[in-house]
CSV table of C-alpha atoms in Angstrom, one decimal:
chain,number,residue,atom,x,y,z
A,14,SER,CA,-182.2,65.8,126.9
A,15,GLN,CA,-179.6,68.2,125.6
A,16,GLN,CA,-178.5,67.2,122.2
A,17,GLY,CA,-175.9,68.6,119.9
A,18,GLU,CA,-176.9,69.0,116.3
A,19,GLU,CA,-174.9,68.4,113.2
A,20,ASP,CA,-175.4,70.1,109.9
A,21,PRO,CA,-176.0,68.9,107.3
A,22,GLN,CA,-177.7,65.6,108.2
A,23,ALA,CA,-176.4,64.1,105.0
A,24,LEU,CA,-173.7,65.1,102.5
A,25,SER,CA,-172.8,63.5,99.2
A,26,ILE,CA,-169.6,64.6,97.4
A,27,GLN,CA,-167.2,63.4,94.7
A,28,GLU,CA,-163.8,61.8,95.6
A,29,GLY,CA,-161.2,64.5,95.9
A,30,GLU,CA,-163.6,67.2,97.1
A,31,ASN,CA,-163.6,68.7,100.6
A,32,ALA,CA,-166.3,67.9,103.0
A,33,THR,CA,-167.4,70.3,105.7
A,34,MET,CA,-169.8,69.4,108.5
A,35,ASN,CA,-170.9,71.6,111.4
A,36,CYS,CA,-171.8,70.9,115.0
A,37,SER,CA,-173.8,73.2,117.4
A,38,TYR,CA,-174.1,72.6,121.1
A,39,LYS,CA,-176.0,74.2,124.0
A,40,THR,CA,-173.8,74.2,127.1
A,41,SER,CA,-170.4,75.3,128.3
A,42,ILE,CA,-167.9,72.7,127.5
A,43,ASN,CA,-164.4,71.5,128.5
A,44,ASN,CA,-163.7,70.0,125.1
A,45,LEU,CA,-165.3,68.9,121.9
A,46,GLN,CA,-164.5,65.6,120.1
A,47,TRP,CA,-165.3,64.3,116.6
A,48,TYR,CA,-166.0,60.6,116.0
A,49,ARG,CA,-166.6,58.5,112.9
A,50,GLN,CA,-168.9,55.5,112.6
A,51,ASN,CA,-168.9,53.1,109.8
A,52,SER,CA,-172.4,51.5,109.2
A,53,GLY,CA,-173.6,50.6,112.7
A,54,ARG,CA,-170.2,49.8,114.0
A,55,GLY,CA,-168.4,51.2,117.1
A,56,LEU,CA,-167.3,54.9,116.9
A,57,VAL,CA,-163.7,55.7,116.3
A,58,HIS,CA,-162.2,58.9,117.8
A,59,LEU,CA,-160.9,61.4,115.2
A,60,ILE,CA,-159.8,64.5,117.0
A,61,LEU,CA,-160.3,66.4,120.3
A,62,ILE,CA,-160.2,70.2,120.6
A,63,ARG,CA,-160.2,71.9,124.0
A,64,SER,CA,-162.3,74.9,124.9
A,65,ASN,CA,-159.3,77.2,124.8
A,66,GLU,CA,-158.3,76.2,121.3
A,67,ARG,CA,-159.7,77.6,118.1
A,68,GLU,CA,-158.3,75.3,115.5
A,69,LYS,CA,-156.6,71.9,115.3
A,70,HIS,CA,-155.3,69.8,112.5
A,71,SER,CA,-154.7,66.1,112.1
A,72,GLY,CA,-153.7,64.7,108.7
A,73,ARG,CA,-156.6,65.6,106.3
A,74,LEU,CA,-158.8,66.8,109.2
A,75,ARG,CA,-159.2,70.4,110.3
A,76,VAL,CA,-161.4,71.2,113.3
A,77,THR,CA,-162.4,74.7,114.4
A,78,LEU,CA,-164.2,75.7,117.6
A,79,ASP,CA,-166.1,78.9,118.3
A,80,THR,CA,-167.2,78.9,121.9
A,81,SER,CA,-168.9,82.2,121.6
A,82,LYS,CA,-171.3,80.7,119.0
A,83,LYS,CA,-171.2,77.3,120.6
A,84,SER,CA,-170.3,75.7,117.3
A,85,SER,CA,-167.5,73.6,115.7
A,86,SER,CA,-166.8,72.5,112.2
A,87,LEU,CA,-164.9,69.5,110.8
A,88,LEU,CA,-163.3,69.7,107.4
A,89,ILE,CA,-162.1,66.7,105.6
A,90,THR,CA,-159.8,67.6,102.7
A,91,ALA,CA,-159.3,65.6,99.5
A,92,SER,CA,-162.0,63.1,100.5
A,93,ARG,CA,-161.7,59.4,99.6
A,94,ALA,CA,-164.4,56.7,99.2
A,95,ALA,CA,-163.1,55.2,102.5
A,96,ASP,CA,-164.2,58.4,104.3
A,97,THR,CA,-167.9,57.4,103.7
A,98,ALA,CA,-169.3,57.1,107.2
A,99,SER,CA,-171.4,59.0,109.8
A,100,TYR,CA,-169.6,61.7,111.7
A,101,PHE,CA,-170.6,62.8,115.2
A,102,CYS,CA,-169.5,65.6,117.5
A,103,ALA,CA,-169.4,65.0,121.3
A,104,THR,CA,-169.1,67.5,124.0
A,105,ALA,CA,-168.0,67.1,127.6
A,106,THR,CA,-170.1,69.5,129.6
A,107,SER,CA,-168.3,71.7,132.1
A,108,GLY,CA,-168.8,70.7,135.7
A,109,THR,CA,-170.2,67.3,134.8
A,110,TYR,CA,-169.0,64.0,133.7
A,111,LYS,CA,-171.6,63.7,130.9
A,112,TYR,CA,-171.0,63.3,127.3
A,113,ILE,CA,-173.5,64.7,124.8
A,114,PHE,CA,-173.4,63.5,121.2
A,115,GLY,CA,-174.8,65.2,118.2
A,116,THR,CA,-177.2,63.5,115.8
A,117,GLY,CA,-174.6,63.0,113.2
A,118,THR,CA,-173.8,63.8,109.5
A,119,ARG,CA,-173.9,61.0,107.0
A,120,LEU,CA,-171.1,61.5,104.5
A,121,LYS,CA,-171.1,59.7,101.2
A,122,VAL,CA,-168.0,60.0,99.0
A,123,LEU,CA,-168.5,58.9,95.4
A,124,ALA,CA,-165.6,57.3,93.6
B,19,GLU,CA,-154.6,44.9,121.9
B,20,ALA,CA,-156.4,47.8,123.5
B,21,GLN,CA,-160.1,47.1,123.3
B,22,VAL,CA,-163.6,47.4,124.7
B,23,THR,CA,-165.5,44.1,124.5
B,24,GLN,CA,-169.3,43.9,124.6
B,25,ASN,CA,-171.4,40.7,124.7
B,26,PRO,CA,-173.6,39.6,123.2
B,27,ARG,CA,-173.4,41.4,119.8
B,28,TYR,CA,-177.0,40.5,119.0
B,29,LEU,CA,-179.9,39.6,121.3
B,30,ILE,CA,-183.6,39.0,120.8
B,31,THR,CA,-185.6,38.7,123.9
B,32,VAL,CA,-189.2,39.0,125.1
B,33,THR,CA,-190.8,41.7,127.2
B,34,GLY,CA,-190.1,41.4,130.9
B,35,LYS,CA,-187.2,38.9,130.7
B,36,LYS,CA,-184.2,40.3,132.6
B,37,LEU,CA,-181.0,40.6,130.7
B,38,THR,CA,-177.5,41.8,131.1
B,39,VAL,CA,-175.1,43.1,128.5
B,40,THR,CA,-171.5,42.9,129.5
B,41,CYS,CA,-168.7,45.4,128.8
B,42,SER,CA,-165.1,44.9,129.6
B,43,GLN,CA,-162.0,47.1,128.9
B,44,ASN,CA,-158.3,46.3,129.1
B,45,MET,CA,-156.9,49.8,129.2
B,46,ASN,CA,-157.2,50.5,132.9
B,47,HIS,CA,-159.6,53.4,132.1
B,48,GLU,CA,-161.4,55.1,135.0
B,49,TYR,CA,-164.4,56.3,133.0
B,50,MET,CA,-166.9,54.0,131.4
B,51,SER,CA,-170.3,54.7,129.9
B,52,TRP,CA,-173.3,53.2,128.1
B,53,TYR,CA,-175.1,54.7,125.1
B,54,ARG,CA,-178.1,53.8,123.0
B,55,GLN,CA,-178.3,54.8,119.4
B,56,ASP,CA,-181.6,55.2,117.6
B,57,PRO,CA,-182.2,56.4,114.1
B,58,GLY,CA,-182.3,60.2,113.9
B,59,LEU,CA,-181.4,60.6,117.6
B,60,GLY,CA,-177.7,60.0,117.6
B,61,LEU,CA,-176.1,58.5,120.7
B,62,ARG,CA,-177.7,59.2,124.0
B,63,GLN,CA,-175.9,58.5,127.3
B,64,ILE,CA,-177.6,56.0,129.6
B,65,TYR,CA,-175.3,55.8,132.6
B,66,TYR,CA,-171.6,56.5,133.2
B,67,SER,CA,-169.1,55.6,135.9
B,68,MET,CA,-166.2,57.8,137.0
B,69,ASN,CA,-164.5,54.9,138.8
B,70,VAL,CA,-165.2,51.7,140.8
B,71,GLU,CA,-168.4,52.0,142.8
B,72,VAL,CA,-169.1,55.5,141.4
B,73,THR,CA,-172.0,55.7,138.8
B,74,ASP,CA,-174.4,58.4,137.7
B,75,LYS,CA,-177.3,58.8,135.4
B,76,GLY,CA,-176.9,60.1,131.8
B,77,ASP,CA,-179.7,61.5,129.8
B,78,VAL,CA,-181.9,58.4,129.4
B,79,PRO,CA,-181.4,56.1,132.5
B,80,GLU,CA,-185.0,55.0,132.9
B,81,GLY,CA,-185.4,51.2,132.7
B,82,TYR,CA,-181.7,50.5,133.0
B,83,LYS,CA,-179.3,49.7,135.9
B,84,VAL,CA,-175.5,49.5,136.0
B,85,SER,CA,-172.8,48.4,138.4
B,86,ARG,CA,-169.1,49.0,138.6
B,87,LYS,CA,-167.6,46.5,141.1
B,88,GLU,CA,-164.4,46.2,139.2
B,89,LYS,CA,-162.5,48.7,137.1
B,90,ARG,CA,-162.5,46.7,133.9
B,91,ASN,CA,-166.2,45.7,133.9
B,92,PHE,CA,-169.4,47.8,133.5
B,93,PRO,CA,-172.5,45.7,132.8
B,94,LEU,CA,-175.8,47.1,131.7
B,95,ILE,CA,-178.8,45.5,133.2
B,96,LEU,CA,-182.4,45.6,131.9
B,97,GLU,CA,-184.6,44.3,134.7
B,98,SER,CA,-187.8,44.2,132.7
B,99,PRO,CA,-187.1,45.0,129.1
B,100,SER,CA,-189.8,46.7,127.0
B,101,PRO,CA,-190.1,47.1,123.2
B,102,ASN,CA,-189.1,50.8,123.4
B,103,GLN,CA,-185.6,49.6,124.6
B,104,THR,CA,-185.0,48.0,121.2
B,105,SER,CA,-181.9,49.8,120.1
B,106,LEU,CA,-178.2,49.6,119.3
B,107,TYR,CA,-176.2,49.8,122.5
B,108,PHE,CA,-172.6,50.9,122.9
B,109,CYS,CA,-170.2,50.8,125.8
B,110,ALA,CA,-167.2,53.1,125.9
B,111,SER,CA,-164.2,53.8,128.1
B,112,SER,CA,-161.6,56.5,128.6
B,113,PHE,CA,-159.3,58.0,131.2
B,114,GLY,CA,-161.9,60.8,131.6
B,115,THR,CA,-164.1,63.1,129.7
B,116,GLY,CA,-161.1,65.1,128.5
B,117,THR,CA,-159.6,62.2,126.6
B,118,GLU,CA,-160.3,59.9,123.7
B,119,ALA,CA,-163.1,57.4,124.2
B,120,PHE,CA,-162.8,53.8,123.0
B,121,PHE,CA,-166.1,52.2,121.9
B,122,GLY,CA,-167.2,48.6,121.8
B,123,GLN,CA,-168.6,47.1,118.6
B,124,GLY,CA,-172.2,47.4,119.8
B,125,THR,CA,-175.0,45.2,120.9
B,126,ARG,CA,-178.1,45.1,118.8
B,127,LEU,CA,-181.0,44.4,121.1
B,128,THR,CA,-184.6,43.6,120.0
B,129,VAL,CA,-187.3,43.3,122.6
B,130,VAL,CA,-190.5,41.7,121.3
């Protein structure tokens, strides 16, 4: 199966610091989305960036997309303990209706 | 309230005993899909449906069946469960692959 990969697998930071996680994928895409998952619960959508966009902001989130490198990054600024969760990228492959999720980054924000 | 509802939330069953996990959404979404989540492997798509009576295989369809007779429902069927299907399962729905997906709360299945 084609899997995206997040990097790092785990990240531990202090409250107030910024957290950056990266996602690489293998196919041509229509868009890339980031999701958050709290401890085995359902995923919650954070942000979507289309293949013709390079950067997008939403509150404390900043997402970049480099289609030439097939990679994306998610930056969470001024992190809070409540940001502790796993973060996944998901890509919608061009020409198909398939979603491919990455393996996730586990973020721990220490108060 | 807009939501995706899965049932049951937890299920322990024995090898070979047919089971169905239900999924229902109230947002009039065309696209629905099933995923399994295993440690270290992230989410892998099992099946998806673009609309009523239109389904297709994801990356890991072996051992699973689905049906989409109504727009709101997308059940996942395990005809003869095996221990390697022990996993956390999620149903999701959206207007399409270019829009935000809404996830159910998950079904933790154990096959012994």
